[in-house]
Structures are given as C-alpha cells and as structure tokens.
Amino acid sequence: MSEAPIVIKDPAGSRDNEVRPFQIEGMDVRGRAVRLGTVADQVLSAHNYPEPVARILGELLALAALLGSILKFEGIITIQTKSGGPIPMLVADFELKADGTGYLRGYADIDHDKLSTYGKNPSFHGMIGSKSGYLALTIDQGQDMERYQGIVDLKGETLSDVARNYFLNSEQTPTAMRLSCDRDPVTGHWRAGGIMVQHLARGETGRERILDRETEEHWNRASALMLSVKPEEMLDPQLDLDQLLYRLFNEDGVRVFEAAHLAKGCRCDRARLLTVLSQFSDDDIEHMTVDGNIGVNCQFCNKTWDFTPEEARGGTA
Ligand SMILES: [Zn+2]
C-alpha cells in the first residue's frame, strides 16, 4: 500500500497557495478564490522580468489556478496569449497530479525593444497588443480524453475582462472576476490573488438557462459584492481567503468547500530534452556546443540542463 502524500503547507503564511471554492447561500452563484504566495514569487523571480510584465504573468498564474481547480482528474490546463504586442506570448499552466496538488508554472516572452517604447507603466492593452491577439485555453486530460481548446480575443482593459468574455462566449456563463499581482510592500516578495463568481444555470443540464427576475437580482447582487474587492485585499497575507470571503458576502452567508493546494512545478526533464536534441543535425549539435558542453535552458523555470555532444547525438543520457 502506498502512503498518503504529505502536503507541506506554505511556511510564510498558513493559507497561501490554495484555491477555495465557495457558494453564496440562497443563490445559484458559485465562486472560487485563489491566493498565491511563494508559488507566485518563485515563478516570477526565476526571470528578471520588468515589473509590469511580472504583474500580468502573476495574474495569469492566478487565472490558471482558478480554472485549473475545476479539473476532476489528472490533467493540464494551459492558458496562453499570443499577440503582436511587446509581449508576443504569455503562458501559464496548471497540472493536477495524482497527489491532488495543482502545480503551476509560467513565463513571458518579451520584445524588450518594443516594450521600452511604452513608457514606465504600460497598460494591459499596450503590452498584450489587444488589437490582433488572442487568448487560448487548452485542457489536456491524457490520451483517453479529448483535448479541449477554446479561444477568445484579447479585448478588454484587464486580463479579468478577457477571462470574463471567454466564459460568456464559450460557455454562456455570466462570470465576474478580479485578478491581482504585486510585490508585498513589507517583504518585496511577489504575491498574486484572484476571485471569481459564476451564475449557474438553474435546474438540470439540458434545460434552458432561466434568468428570471429573482435570479437576475441575485446575480447582480453577488457580482457587485465580489467586484467590490480591492486589489490589496486579494494579496494581503494577514487576511486569509475565508476572512476575505466572509468580508465580501457575510450578509448573505457564504459556504466554503475543501481547498485545493497549489505548488510551483515544472515538467522539464533530461529524457524529454534529449528527445528534442536528437532531432538536430550533427552540424547543429556542433554549433550548440560550447567548451564541450551543450546547455539547454528551460524557459519556464530557467533551469539549465547540461549535455555532452555525444549524449545529444546519441539521444541517450
Ligand atoms: Zn523547467
């Protein structure tokens, strides 16, 4: 018999790095809240990103955690933006493993020359280049399950706007969302957070969504309360998610469900990189060799893996 995995809680704050599902009493409204402490800091600090880029990537990590927490089985949710802006690509993914933990990673591809023309505090629009870009959501749950991909354009003032449009367009689900990422004013470490509520269709699947007067009032109220959340409340290490949910929804009552634990993760490994290297020609391998060594950098975690040219040519470790 295998032993149950031991989940080590975040040392800096007992309630960081988790997603908390909740439901507002008496309404067809469900939500999830996420708080990232060390996970956001480790992912964002692995690269020397300009601060505005790190903030957007942190928000994308929080979004990946919110969406990933709906996975029931092992699998991977990837959220990627592509555009002609100063950040041609932004990606975050969430992998649910058998231990029940969600592993997050992410990186930003930056066109530094372009970004430098946008001043010190570029807008989301400016950085992402919302005119031509899109956001793609991919859900991969292994070979037995069909791969799902949904796409939405990058219109909106914030990443939360884009995510809301995604739910409205692809799932016809009214959604309100806020995302935030910033450095802790005391420690300087990155923190990220997010909260979302969704209006559930009343009744069983297959029936029409009924948005009668009562449910519409409920939805308006729940989304207005949620949208009253302040960015600093989503990040405050002194205010855990349950306290935050109580603060927002205590008049109606809020019921919370078991939280999902989050950790930083990456899927780079020697065998996978060797498979990639084995596809290069001998000339390419020679070209990549510096002082008898081929260093391959993982763009997610920024770890460098070292190979000899013989290993690279042979395709074995
Ligand atoms: Zn890696």
PDB file of C-alpha atoms and ligand atoms in Angstrom:
ATOM      1  CA  MET A   1       0.000   0.000   0.000  1.00  0.00           C
ATOM      2  CA  SER A   2       1.272   3.410  -0.843  1.00  0.00           C
ATOM      3  CA  GLU A   3       1.258   6.031   1.840  1.00  0.00           C
ATOM      4  CA  ALA A   4      -0.763   9.204   1.537  1.00  0.00           C
ATOM      5  CA  PRO A   5       1.311  12.108   0.221  1.00  0.00           C
ATOM      6  CA  ILE A   6       2.406  14.656   2.763  1.00  0.00           C
ATOM      7  CA  VAL A   7       1.483  18.125   1.657  1.00  0.00           C
ATOM      8  CA  ILE A   8       3.817  20.721   3.076  1.00  0.00           C
ATOM      9  CA  LYS A   9       1.993  23.933   3.725  1.00  0.00           C
ATOM     10  CA  ASP A  10       3.435  27.261   2.759  1.00  0.00           C
ATOM     11  CA  PRO A  11       5.753  28.320   5.605  1.00  0.00           C
ATOM     12  CA  ALA A  12       5.251  32.043   5.163  1.00  0.00           C
ATOM     13  CA  GLY A  13       1.512  32.027   5.680  1.00  0.00           C
ATOM     14  CA  SER A  14      -0.643  29.056   6.528  1.00  0.00           C
ATOM     15  CA  ARG A  15      -3.300  29.967   3.999  1.00  0.00           C
ATOM     16  CA  ASP A  16      -1.247  30.880   0.954  1.00  0.00           C
ATOM     17  CA  ASN A  17      -1.065  28.783  -2.216  1.00  0.00           C
ATOM     18  CA  GLU A  18      -4.594  27.467  -2.266  1.00  0.00           C
ATOM     19  CA  VAL A  19      -7.850  27.714  -4.190  1.00  0.00           C
ATOM     20  CA  ARG A  20     -11.009  27.929  -2.094  1.00  0.00           C
ATOM     21  CA  PRO A  21     -14.349  27.060  -3.764  1.00  0.00           C
ATOM     22  CA  PHE A  22     -17.414  28.692  -2.234  1.00  0.00           C
ATOM     23  CA  GLN A  23     -21.127  29.160  -2.662  1.00  0.00           C
ATOM     24  CA  ILE A  24     -23.295  32.077  -1.619  1.00  0.00           C
ATOM     25  CA  GLU A  25     -26.246  30.967   0.463  1.00  0.00           C
ATOM     26  CA  GLY A  26     -29.646  31.033  -1.179  1.00  0.00           C
ATOM     27  CA  MET A  27     -28.331  31.895  -4.651  1.00  0.00           C
ATOM     28  CA  ASP A  28     -27.377  29.975  -7.795  1.00  0.00           C
ATOM     29  CA  VAL A  29     -23.953  31.519  -7.550  1.00  0.00           C
ATOM     30  CA  ARG A  30     -20.691  29.702  -7.088  1.00  0.00           C
ATOM     31  CA  GLY A  31     -17.189  31.017  -6.881  1.00  0.00           C
ATOM     32  CA  ARG A  32     -13.551  30.328  -6.279  1.00  0.00           C
ATOM     33  CA  ALA A  33     -10.822  32.393  -4.683  1.00  0.00           C
ATOM     34  CA  VAL A  34      -7.091  31.899  -5.034  1.00  0.00           C
ATOM     35  CA  ARG A  35      -4.091  33.167  -3.131  1.00  0.00           C
ATOM     36  CA  LEU A  36      -0.515  32.654  -4.324  1.00  0.00           C
ATOM     37  CA  GLY A  37       2.414  33.455  -2.041  1.00  0.00           C
ATOM     38  CA  THR A  38       5.706  31.586  -2.509  1.00  0.00           C
ATOM     39  CA  VAL A  39       4.387  29.948  -5.698  1.00  0.00           C
ATOM     40  CA  ALA A  40       3.976  33.327  -7.440  1.00  0.00           C
ATOM     41  CA  ASP A  41       7.267  34.591  -6.042  1.00  0.00           C
ATOM     42  CA  GLN A  42       9.233  31.538  -7.209  1.00  0.00           C
ATOM     43  CA  VAL A  43       7.764  31.561 -10.726  1.00  0.00           C
ATOM     44  CA  LEU A  44       8.145  35.313 -11.236  1.00  0.00           C
ATOM     45  CA  SER A  45      11.571  35.610  -9.603  1.00  0.00           C
ATOM     46  CA  ALA A  46      13.084  32.907 -11.827  1.00  0.00           C
ATOM     47  CA  HIS A  47      13.370  35.552 -14.547  1.00  0.00           C
ATOM     48  CA  ASN A  48      14.344  39.182 -14.426  1.00  0.00           C
ATOM     49  CA  TYR A  49      11.021  40.454 -15.794  1.00  0.00           C
ATOM     50  CA  PRO A  50      10.150  44.152 -15.938  1.00  0.00           C
ATOM     51  CA  GLU A  51       7.667  44.756 -13.104  1.00  0.00           C
ATOM     52  CA  PRO A  52       4.572  45.382 -15.298  1.00  0.00           C
ATOM     53  CA  VAL A  53       5.247  42.115 -17.163  1.00  0.00           C
ATOM     54  CA  ALA A  54       5.662  40.183 -13.904  1.00  0.00           C
ATOM     55  CA  ARG A  55       2.328  41.600 -12.693  1.00  0.00           C
ATOM     56  CA  ILE A  56       0.451  40.338 -15.760  1.00  0.00           C
ATOM     57  CA  LEU A  57       2.132  36.949 -15.599  1.00  0.00           C
ATOM     58  CA  GLY A  58       1.225  36.719 -11.904  1.00  0.00           C
ATOM     59  CA  GLU A  59      -2.393  37.430 -12.786  1.00  0.00           C
ATOM     60  CA  LEU A  60      -2.244  34.731 -15.455  1.00  0.00           C
ATOM     61  CA  LEU A  61      -0.939  32.261 -12.849  1.00  0.00           C
ATOM     62  CA  ALA A  62      -3.850  33.143 -10.570  1.00  0.00           C
ATOM     63  CA  LEU A  63      -6.257  32.664 -13.503  1.00  0.00           C
ATOM     64  CA  ALA A  64      -4.685  29.285 -14.336  1.00  0.00           C
ATOM     65  CA  ALA A  65      -5.188  28.215 -10.721  1.00  0.00           C
ATOM     66  CA  LEU A  66      -8.825  29.359 -10.681  1.00  0.00           C
ATOM     67  CA  LEU A  67      -9.595  27.499 -13.918  1.00  0.00           C
ATOM     68  CA  GLY A  68      -7.376  24.509 -13.130  1.00  0.00           C
ATOM     69  CA  SER A  69      -9.163  23.856  -9.876  1.00  0.00           C
ATOM     70  CA  ILE A  70     -12.194  22.625 -11.838  1.00  0.00           C
ATOM     71  CA  LEU A  71     -10.194  19.587 -13.057  1.00  0.00           C
ATOM     72  CA  LYS A  72     -11.534  16.381 -11.548  1.00  0.00           C
ATOM     73  CA  PHE A  73      -8.818  14.091 -12.887  1.00  0.00           C
ATOM     74  CA  GLU A  74      -5.113  14.392 -13.513  1.00  0.00           C
ATOM     75  CA  GLY A  75      -4.528  16.786 -16.368  1.00  0.00           C
ATOM     76  CA  ILE A  76      -3.139  20.068 -17.556  1.00  0.00           C
ATOM     77  CA  ILE A  77      -4.812  23.400 -18.216  1.00  0.00           C
ATOM     78  CA  THR A  78      -2.765  25.828 -20.279  1.00  0.00           C
ATOM     79  CA  ILE A  79      -3.622  29.480 -20.820  1.00  0.00           C
ATOM     80  CA  GLN A  80      -1.653  31.262 -23.479  1.00  0.00           C
ATOM     81  CA  THR A  81      -1.848  34.715 -25.013  1.00  0.00           C
ATOM     82  CA  LYS A  82      -0.400  35.487 -28.435  1.00  0.00           C
ATOM     83  CA  SER A  83      -0.190  38.916 -29.972  1.00  0.00           C
ATOM     84  CA  GLY A  84       1.891  41.317 -31.990  1.00  0.00           C
ATOM     85  CA  GLY A  85       2.486  43.489 -28.920  1.00  0.00           C
ATOM     86  CA  PRO A  86       5.586  43.866 -26.736  1.00  0.00           C
ATOM     87  CA  ILE A  87       4.661  40.569 -25.036  1.00  0.00           C
ATOM     88  CA  PRO A  88       4.255  38.240 -28.049  1.00  0.00           C
ATOM     89  CA  MET A  89       3.487  35.287 -25.780  1.00  0.00           C
ATOM     90  CA  LEU A  90       2.446  34.787 -22.198  1.00  0.00           C
ATOM     91  CA  VAL A  91       1.771  31.321 -20.864  1.00  0.00           C
ATOM     92  CA  ALA A  92       0.750  29.761 -17.570  1.00  0.00           C
ATOM     93  CA  ASP A  93      -0.185  26.192 -16.917  1.00  0.00           C
ATOM     94  CA  PHE A  94      -1.666  24.177 -14.114  1.00  0.00           C
ATOM     95  CA  GLU A  95      -1.048  20.480 -13.789  1.00  0.00           C
ATOM     96  CA  LEU A  96      -3.233  18.444 -11.452  1.00  0.00           C
ATOM     97  CA  LYS A  97      -1.235  15.454 -10.271  1.00  0.00           C
ATOM     98  CA  ALA A  98      -2.341  12.280  -8.508  1.00  0.00           C
ATOM     99  CA  ASP A  99      -1.353  13.767  -5.131  1.00  0.00           C
ATOM    100  CA  GLY A 100      -4.226  16.249  -5.561  1.00  0.00           C
ATOM    101  CA  THR A 101      -1.896  19.238  -5.755  1.00  0.00           C
ATOM    102  CA  GLY A 102      -2.044  21.725  -8.611  1.00  0.00           C
ATOM    103  CA  TYR A 103       1.406  22.564  -9.985  1.00  0.00           C
ATOM    104  CA  LEU A 104       1.802  25.985 -11.591  1.00  0.00           C
ATOM    105  CA  ARG A 105       4.398  27.340 -13.973  1.00  0.00           C
ATOM    106  CA  GLY A 106       4.545  30.181 -16.458  1.00  0.00           C
ATOM    107  CA  TYR A 107       6.708  32.505 -18.482  1.00  0.00           C
ATOM    108  CA  ALA A 108       6.571  35.646 -20.565  1.00  0.00           C
ATOM    109  CA  ASP A 109       8.212  36.143 -23.931  1.00  0.00           C
ATOM    110  CA  ILE A 110       9.185  39.808 -24.163  1.00  0.00           C
ATOM    111  CA  ASP A 111      10.152  42.050 -27.069  1.00  0.00           C
ATOM    112  CA  HIS A 112      12.252  44.439 -24.955  1.00  0.00           C
ATOM    113  CA  ASP A 113      12.795  46.998 -27.734  1.00  0.00           C
ATOM    114  CA  LYS A 114       9.078  47.288 -28.321  1.00  0.00           C
ATOM    115  CA  LEU A 115       8.278  47.328 -24.617  1.00  0.00           C
ATOM    116  CA  SER A 116      10.715  50.199 -23.993  1.00  0.00           C
ATOM    117  CA  THR A 117       8.612  52.445 -26.252  1.00  0.00           C
ATOM    118  CA  TYR A 118       5.589  52.030 -23.949  1.00  0.00           C
ATOM    119  CA  GLY A 119       6.938  54.035 -21.002  1.00  0.00           C
ATOM    120  CA  LYS A 120       7.248  53.053 -17.365  1.00  0.00           C
ATOM    121  CA  ASN A 121       3.711  51.873 -16.763  1.00  0.00           C
ATOM    122  CA  PRO A 122       2.412  50.259 -19.933  1.00  0.00           C
ATOM    123  CA  SER A 123      -1.268  49.334 -19.958  1.00  0.00           C
ATOM    124  CA  PHE A 124      -2.551  45.795 -20.416  1.00  0.00           C
ATOM    125  CA  HIS A 125      -3.691  46.897 -23.892  1.00  0.00           C
ATOM    126  CA  GLY A 126      -0.253  48.202 -24.743  1.00  0.00           C
ATOM    127  CA  MET A 127       1.680  45.190 -23.516  1.00  0.00           C
ATOM    128  CA  ILE A 128      -0.584  42.496 -24.870  1.00  0.00           C
ATOM    129  CA  GLY A 129      -1.390  44.289 -28.117  1.00  0.00           C
ATOM    130  CA  SER A 130      -5.081  43.548 -27.854  1.00  0.00           C
ATOM    131  CA  LYS A 131      -5.892  44.560 -31.445  1.00  0.00           C
ATOM    132  CA  SER A 132      -4.729  41.353 -33.030  1.00  0.00           C
ATOM    133  CA  GLY A 133      -4.125  38.974 -30.179  1.00  0.00           C
ATOM    134  CA  TYR A 134      -5.989  36.082 -28.658  1.00  0.00           C
ATOM    135  CA  LEU A 135      -6.078  34.025 -25.508  1.00  0.00           C
ATOM    136  CA  ALA A 136      -6.264  30.253 -25.832  1.00  0.00           C
ATOM    137  CA  LEU A 137      -7.338  27.859 -23.120  1.00  0.00           C
ATOM    138  CA  THR A 138      -6.342  24.228 -23.552  1.00  0.00           C
ATOM    139  CA  ILE A 139      -7.430  21.333 -21.357  1.00  0.00           C
ATOM    140  CA  ASP A 140      -5.483  18.105 -21.730  1.00  0.00           C
ATOM    141  CA  GLN A 141      -6.529  15.150 -19.605  1.00  0.00           C
ATOM    142  CA  GLY A 142      -4.455  12.416 -21.167  1.00  0.00           C
ATOM    143  CA  GLN A 143      -4.871  10.059 -24.098  1.00  0.00           C
ATOM    144  CA  ASP A 144      -8.296   8.745 -23.155  1.00  0.00           C
ATOM    145  CA  MET A 145      -9.898  12.172 -23.098  1.00  0.00           C
ATOM    146  CA  GLU A 146     -10.401  14.527 -25.984  1.00  0.00           C
ATOM    147  CA  ARG A 147      -8.243  17.643 -25.894  1.00  0.00           C
ATOM    148  CA  TYR A 148     -10.303  20.787 -25.485  1.00  0.00           C
ATOM    149  CA  GLN A 149      -9.335  24.207 -26.797  1.00  0.00           C
ATOM    150  CA  GLY A 150     -11.226  27.481 -26.515  1.00  0.00           C
ATOM    151  CA  ILE A 151     -10.169  30.846 -27.872  1.00  0.00           C
ATOM    152  CA  VAL A 152     -11.185  34.424 -27.165  1.00  0.00           C
ATOM    153  CA  ASP A 153      -9.766  37.687 -28.457  1.00  0.00           C
ATOM    154  CA  LEU A 154      -7.819  39.946 -26.114  1.00  0.00           C
ATOM    155  CA  LYS A 155     -10.333  42.803 -25.972  1.00  0.00           C
ATOM    156  CA  GLY A 156     -10.667  44.402 -22.560  1.00  0.00           C
ATOM    157  CA  GLU A 157      -8.874  46.650 -20.121  1.00  0.00           C
ATOM    158  CA  THR A 158      -7.567  43.819 -17.972  1.00  0.00           C
ATOM    159  CA  LEU A 159      -6.902  40.104 -18.045  1.00  0.00           C
ATOM    160  CA  SER A 160     -10.022  39.633 -15.896  1.00  0.00           C
ATOM    161  CA  ASP A 161     -12.097  41.236 -18.683  1.00  0.00           C
ATOM    162  CA  VAL A 162     -10.662  38.796 -21.212  1.00  0.00           C
ATOM    163  CA  ALA A 163     -11.426  35.832 -18.951  1.00  0.00           C
ATOM    164  CA  ARG A 164     -14.976  37.071 -18.366  1.00  0.00           C
ATOM    165  CA  ASN A 165     -15.519  37.368 -22.123  1.00  0.00           C
ATOM    166  CA  TYR A 166     -14.196  33.859 -22.543  1.00  0.00           C
ATOM    167  CA  PHE A 167     -16.807  32.411 -20.173  1.00  0.00           C
ATOM    168  CA  LEU A 168     -19.572  34.455 -21.717  1.00  0.00           C
ATOM    169  CA  ASN A 169     -18.688  33.461 -25.297  1.00  0.00           C
ATOM    170  CA  SER A 170     -17.708  29.840 -24.945  1.00  0.00           C
ATOM    171  CA  GLU A 171     -19.832  28.677 -22.027  1.00  0.00           C
ATOM    172  CA  GLN A 172     -22.624  31.267 -21.934  1.00  0.00           C
ATOM    173  CA  THR A 173     -21.887  31.563 -18.220  1.00  0.00           C
ATOM    174  CA  PRO A 174     -22.146  35.022 -16.662  1.00  0.00           C
ATOM    175  CA  THR A 175     -18.866  35.465 -14.763  1.00  0.00           C
ATOM    176  CA  ALA A 176     -17.362  38.217 -12.662  1.00  0.00           C
ATOM    177  CA  MET A 177     -13.670  38.107 -11.890  1.00  0.00           C
ATOM    178  CA  ARG A 178     -10.855  40.100 -10.347  1.00  0.00           C
ATOM    179  CA  LEU A 179      -7.160  39.246 -10.522  1.00  0.00           C
ATOM    180  CA  SER A 180      -4.232  40.946  -8.858  1.00  0.00           C
ATOM    181  CA  CYS A 181      -0.478  40.591  -8.558  1.00  0.00           C
ATOM    182  CA  ASP A 182       2.058  42.810  -6.838  1.00  0.00           C
ATOM    183  CA  ARG A 183       5.052  42.794  -4.535  1.00  0.00           C
ATOM    184  CA  ASP A 184       4.375  42.559  -0.823  1.00  0.00           C
ATOM    185  CA  PRO A 185       5.028  46.086   0.482  1.00  0.00           C
ATOM    186  CA  VAL A 186       6.867  44.652   3.524  1.00  0.00           C
ATOM    187  CA  THR A 187       8.888  41.724   2.165  1.00  0.00           C
ATOM    188  CA  GLY A 188       9.147  42.673  -1.516  1.00  0.00           C
ATOM    189  CA  HIS A 189       8.085  39.146  -2.492  1.00  0.00           C
ATOM    190  CA  TRP A 190       5.592  38.675  -5.301  1.00  0.00           C
ATOM    191  CA  ARG A 191       2.041  37.733  -4.364  1.00  0.00           C
ATOM    192  CA  ALA A 192      -0.947  37.051  -6.601  1.00  0.00           C
ATOM    193  CA  GLY A 193      -4.624  36.526  -5.969  1.00  0.00           C
ATOM    194  CA  GLY A 194      -7.962  36.255  -7.662  1.00  0.00           C
ATOM    195  CA  ILE A 195     -11.629  35.717  -7.089  1.00  0.00           C
ATOM    196  CA  MET A 196     -14.487  34.809  -9.395  1.00  0.00           C
ATOM    197  CA  VAL A 197     -18.202  34.158  -9.174  1.00  0.00           C
ATOM    198  CA  GLN A 198     -20.376  32.492 -11.776  1.00  0.00           C
ATOM    199  CA  HIS A 199     -24.088  32.350 -12.268  1.00  0.00           C
ATOM    200  CA  LEU A 200     -25.211  28.751 -12.525  1.00  0.00           C
ATOM    201  CA  ALA A 201     -27.983  27.639 -14.793  1.00  0.00           C
ATOM    202  CA  ARG A 202     -30.958  26.710 -12.666  1.00  0.00           C
ATOM    203  CA  GLY A 203     -32.130  23.142 -12.930  1.00  0.00           C
ATOM    204  CA  GLU A 204     -30.579  20.135 -14.565  1.00  0.00           C
ATOM    205  CA  THR A 205     -28.427  20.154 -17.672  1.00  0.00           C
ATOM    206  CA  GLY A 206     -30.337  20.346 -20.922  1.00  0.00           C
ATOM    207  CA  ARG A 207     -32.783  22.921 -19.677  1.00  0.00           C
ATOM    208  CA  GLU A 208     -32.753  26.496 -20.818  1.00  0.00           C
ATOM    209  CA  ARG A 209     -30.964  28.963 -18.598  1.00  0.00           C
ATOM    210  CA  ILE A 210     -33.649  30.771 -16.713  1.00  0.00           C
ATOM    211  CA  LEU A 211     -32.729  34.284 -15.782  1.00  0.00           C
ATOM    212  CA  ASP A 212     -35.948  35.346 -14.121  1.00  0.00           C
ATOM    213  CA  ARG A 213     -36.299  38.444 -12.022  1.00  0.00           C
ATOM    214  CA  GLU A 214     -35.220  36.773  -8.778  1.00  0.00           C
ATOM    215  CA  THR A 215     -32.137  35.061 -10.159  1.00  0.00           C
ATOM    216  CA  GLU A 216     -31.146  38.209 -12.012  1.00  0.00           C
ATOM    217  CA  GLU A 217     -31.332  40.179  -8.771  1.00  0.00           C
ATOM    218  CA  HIS A 218     -29.226  37.522  -7.054  1.00  0.00           C
ATOM    219  CA  TRP A 219     -26.625  37.619  -9.791  1.00  0.00           C
ATOM    220  CA  ASN A 220     -26.458  41.405  -9.821  1.00  0.00           C
ATOM    221  CA  ARG A 221     -26.010  41.440  -6.063  1.00  0.00           C
ATOM    222  CA  ALA A 222     -23.415  38.661  -5.906  1.00  0.00           C
ATOM    223  CA  SER A 223     -21.314  40.083  -8.727  1.00  0.00           C
ATOM    224  CA  ALA A 224     -21.460  43.615  -7.308  1.00  0.00           C
ATOM    225  CA  LEU A 225     -20.292  42.346  -3.903  1.00  0.00           C
ATOM    226  CA  MET A 226     -17.487  40.361  -5.494  1.00  0.00           C
ATOM    227  CA  LEU A 227     -16.379  43.277  -7.659  1.00  0.00           C
ATOM    228  CA  SER A 228     -16.103  45.453  -4.537  1.00  0.00           C
ATOM    229  CA  VAL A 229     -12.957  43.518  -3.590  1.00  0.00           C
ATOM    230  CA  LYS A 230      -9.826  45.683  -3.504  1.00  0.00           C
ATOM    231  CA  PRO A 231      -6.548  44.531  -5.133  1.00  0.00           C
ATOM    232  CA  GLU A 232      -4.724  44.733  -1.788  1.00  0.00           C
ATOM    233  CA  GLU A 233      -7.381  42.536  -0.142  1.00  0.00           C
ATOM    234  CA  MET A 234      -6.661  39.784  -2.669  1.00  0.00           C
ATOM    235  CA  LEU A 235      -2.964  39.880  -1.739  1.00  0.00           C
ATOM    236  CA  ASP A 236      -2.935  40.674   1.997  1.00  0.00           C
ATOM    237  CA  PRO A 237      -1.072  37.895   3.875  1.00  0.00           C
ATOM    238  CA  GLN A 238      -2.863  38.938   7.076  1.00  0.00           C
ATOM    239  CA  LEU A 239      -6.286  38.332   5.556  1.00  0.00           C
ATOM    240  CA  ASP A 240      -6.804  34.707   4.594  1.00  0.00           C
ATOM    241  CA  LEU A 241      -9.249  33.713   1.881  1.00  0.00           C
ATOM    242  CA  ASP A 242     -12.005  32.679   4.289  1.00  0.00           C
ATOM    243  CA  GLN A 243     -11.822  36.012   6.079  1.00  0.00           C
ATOM    244  CA  LEU A 244     -11.929  37.767   2.716  1.00  0.00           C
ATOM    245  CA  LEU A 245     -14.989  35.755   1.600  1.00  0.00           C
ATOM    246  CA  TYR A 246     -16.711  36.499   4.884  1.00  0.00           C
ATOM    247  CA  ARG A 247     -15.954  40.185   4.492  1.00  0.00           C
ATOM    248  CA  LEU A 248     -17.461  40.229   0.984  1.00  0.00           C
ATOM    249  CA  PHE A 249     -20.516  38.014   1.422  1.00  0.00           C
ATOM    250  CA  ASN A 250     -21.372  37.834   5.143  1.00  0.00           C
ATOM    251  CA  GLU A 251     -24.767  39.487   4.715  1.00  0.00           C
ATOM    252  CA  ASP A 252     -25.988  36.578   2.611  1.00  0.00           C
ATOM    253  CA  GLY A 253     -23.752  33.920   4.094  1.00  0.00           C
ATOM    254  CA  VAL A 254     -21.031  32.039   2.312  1.00  0.00           C
ATOM    255  CA  ARG A 255     -20.314  28.318   2.410  1.00  0.00           C
ATOM    256  CA  VAL A 256     -16.781  27.150   1.628  1.00  0.00           C
ATOM    257  CA  PHE A 257     -15.633  23.788   0.294  1.00  0.00           C
ATOM    258  CA  GLU A 258     -12.361  21.929   0.643  1.00  0.00           C
ATOM    259  CA  ALA A 259      -9.416  23.958  -0.656  1.00  0.00           C
ATOM    260  CA  ALA A 260      -7.050  22.693  -3.356  1.00  0.00           C
ATOM    261  CA  HIS A 261      -3.359  23.022  -2.581  1.00  0.00           C
ATOM    262  CA  LEU A 262      -1.002  24.691  -5.079  1.00  0.00           C
ATOM    263  CA  ALA A 263       2.734  24.352  -5.617  1.00  0.00           C
ATOM    264  CA  LYS A 264       5.331  25.523  -8.115  1.00  0.00           C
ATOM    265  CA  GLY A 265       6.180  22.871 -10.671  1.00  0.00           C
ATOM    266  CA  CYS A 266       7.867  22.290 -13.995  1.00  0.00           C
ATOM    267  CA  ARG A 267       7.828  19.409 -16.458  1.00  0.00           C
ATOM    268  CA  CYS A 268      11.325  19.790 -17.872  1.00  0.00           C
ATOM    269  CA  ASP A 269      13.490  16.662 -17.567  1.00  0.00           C
ATOM    270  CA  ARG A 270      16.618  15.167 -19.176  1.00  0.00           C
ATOM    271  CA  ALA A 271      14.858  12.494 -21.194  1.00  0.00           C
ATOM    272  CA  ARG A 272      12.426  14.964 -22.758  1.00  0.00           C
ATOM    273  CA  LEU A 273      15.200  17.417 -23.657  1.00  0.00           C
ATOM    274  CA  LEU A 274      17.325  14.617 -25.147  1.00  0.00           C
ATOM    275  CA  THR A 275      14.438  13.676 -27.410  1.00  0.00           C
ATOM    276  CA  VAL A 276      14.380  17.276 -28.631  1.00  0.00           C
ATOM    277  CA  LEU A 277      18.170  17.364 -29.080  1.00  0.00           C
ATOM    278  CA  SER A 278      18.141  14.080 -31.030  1.00  0.00           C
ATOM    279  CA  GLN A 279      16.218  15.848 -33.794  1.00  0.00           C
ATOM    280  CA  PHE A 280      19.100  18.237 -34.535  1.00  0.00           C
ATOM    281  CA  SER A 281      21.733  17.502 -37.179  1.00  0.00           C
ATOM    282  CA  ASP A 282      25.381  16.851 -36.241  1.00  0.00           C
ATOM    283  CA  ASP A 283      26.214  20.305 -37.584  1.00  0.00           C
ATOM    284  CA  ASP A 284      23.640  21.918 -35.338  1.00  0.00           C
ATOM    285  CA  ILE A 285      24.925  19.971 -32.338  1.00  0.00           C
ATOM    286  CA  GLU A 286      28.462  21.142 -33.070  1.00  0.00           C
ATOM    287  CA  HIS A 287      27.195  24.690 -33.346  1.00  0.00           C
ATOM    288  CA  MET A 288      25.446  24.463 -29.972  1.00  0.00           C
ATOM    289  CA  THR A 289      28.488  23.043 -28.175  1.00  0.00           C
ATOM    290  CA  VAL A 290      30.463  25.478 -26.011  1.00  0.00           C
ATOM    291  CA  ASP A 291      33.587  24.159 -24.254  1.00  0.00           C
ATOM    292  CA  GLY A 292      32.416  20.582 -24.746  1.00  0.00           C
ATOM    293  CA  ASN A 293      29.020  21.276 -23.256  1.00  0.00           C
ATOM    294  CA  ILE A 294      25.501  21.901 -24.557  1.00  0.00           C
ATOM    295  CA  GLY A 295      23.412  23.902 -22.131  1.00  0.00           C
ATOM    296  CA  VAL A 296      19.677  23.751 -22.682  1.00  0.00           C
ATOM    297  CA  ASN A 297      17.624  26.304 -20.820  1.00  0.00           C
ATOM    298  CA  CYS A 298      14.050  25.650 -19.669  1.00  0.00           C
ATOM    299  CA  GLN A 299      12.145  28.821 -20.459  1.00  0.00           C
ATOM    300  CA  PHE A 300       9.648  28.119 -17.668  1.00  0.00           C
ATOM    301  CA  CYS A 301      11.822  27.513 -14.599  1.00  0.00           C
ATOM    302  CA  ASN A 302      15.030  28.955 -16.119  1.00  0.00           C
ATOM    303  CA  LYS A 303      16.990  25.842 -15.141  1.00  0.00           C
ATOM    304  CA  THR A 304      19.888  24.938 -17.453  1.00  0.00           C
ATOM    305  CA  TRP A 305      20.400  21.276 -18.281  1.00  0.00           C
ATOM    306  CA  ASP A 306      23.899  20.227 -19.437  1.00  0.00           C
ATOM    307  CA  PHE A 307      24.612  17.591 -22.075  1.00  0.00           C
ATOM    308  CA  THR A 308      27.752  16.361 -23.810  1.00  0.00           C
ATOM    309  CA  PRO A 309      27.689  16.401 -27.642  1.00  0.00           C
ATOM    310  CA  GLU A 310      27.838  12.571 -27.536  1.00  0.00           C
ATOM    311  CA  GLU A 311      24.707  12.431 -25.405  1.00  0.00           C
ATOM    312  CA  ALA A 312      22.959  14.876 -27.719  1.00  0.00           C
ATOM    313  CA  ARG A 313      23.881  12.872 -30.830  1.00  0.00           C
ATOM    314  CA  GLY A 314      23.068   9.538 -29.235  1.00  0.00           C
ATOM    315  CA  GLY A 315      19.807  10.713 -27.800  1.00  0.00           C
ATOM    316  CA  THR A 316      20.521   8.938 -24.510  1.00  0.00           C
ATOM    317  CA  ALA A 317      21.588  10.225 -21.121  1.00  0.00           C
TER     318      ALA A 317
HETATM  319 ZN    ZN B   1      11.660  23.741 -16.221  1.00  0.00          ZN
END
